[in-house]
């Protein structure tokens, strides 16, 4: 499980701020160069509201 808005940045720990991530992908999510980031897809995207 991954927080979309990081817990340390006051992201809530509830289902609206969580997304599934395998261990390998979750390890790649971090700030800085080369780090993956997650976001909620904007309304104009192909899949609005989903996690990118």
Coordinates of C-alpha atoms in Angstrom, one line a residue:
X1 CA 0.0 0.0 0.0
X2 CA 1.3 3.5 -0.9
X3 CA 0.2 6.9 0.3
X4 CA -0.5 9.1 -2.7
X5 CA 0.1 12.2 -0.6
X6 CA 2.9 11.1 1.7
X7 CA 2.0 10.7 5.4
X8 CA 5.0 12.8 6.4
X9 CA 3.4 15.6 4.3
X10 CA 0.2 15.4 6.2
X11 CA -1.4 13.0 3.8
X12 CA -4.4 11.2 5.3
X13 CA -4.2 7.5 6.1
X14 CA -7.5 6.5 4.5
X15 CA -8.7 4.7 1.4
X16 CA -9.0 8.0 -0.6
X17 CA -5.2 8.5 -0.3
X18 CA -4.0 4.9 -0.8
X19 CA -3.0 2.9 -3.8
X20 CA -1.7 -0.6 -4.3
X21 CA 2.0 -1.0 -5.2
X22 CA 4.1 -4.1 -5.4
X23 CA 7.3 -4.1 -3.2
X24 CA 9.5 -3.5 -6.2
X25 CA 7.6 -0.5 -7.5
X26 CA 7.0 0.9 -4.0
X27 CA 10.7 1.0 -3.4
X28 CA 11.1 3.3 -6.5
X29 CA 8.7 5.9 -5.1
X30 CA 10.8 8.7 -3.5
X31 CA 11.6 12.4 -3.9
X32 CA 14.6 13.6 -5.8
X33 CA 16.2 12.6 -9.1
X34 CA 15.1 9.3 -10.5
X35 CA 12.3 8.9 -8.0
X36 CA 8.8 7.8 -9.0
X37 CA 5.9 10.0 -7.9
X38 CA 2.3 9.2 -7.6
X39 CA -0.6 11.5 -8.3
X40 CA -4.4 11.4 -9.0
X41 CA -4.9 11.8 -12.7
X42 CA -6.6 15.1 -13.6
X43 CA -10.0 15.4 -15.1
X44 CA -8.7 16.0 -18.6
X45 CA -6.7 12.7 -18.6
X46 CA -7.8 9.4 -20.2
X47 CA -8.5 7.9 -16.8
X48 CA -9.5 10.8 -14.5
X49 CA -9.3 10.1 -10.8
X50 CA -7.1 7.0 -11.1
X51 CA -3.6 7.0 -9.7
X52 CA -0.7 7.6 -12.1

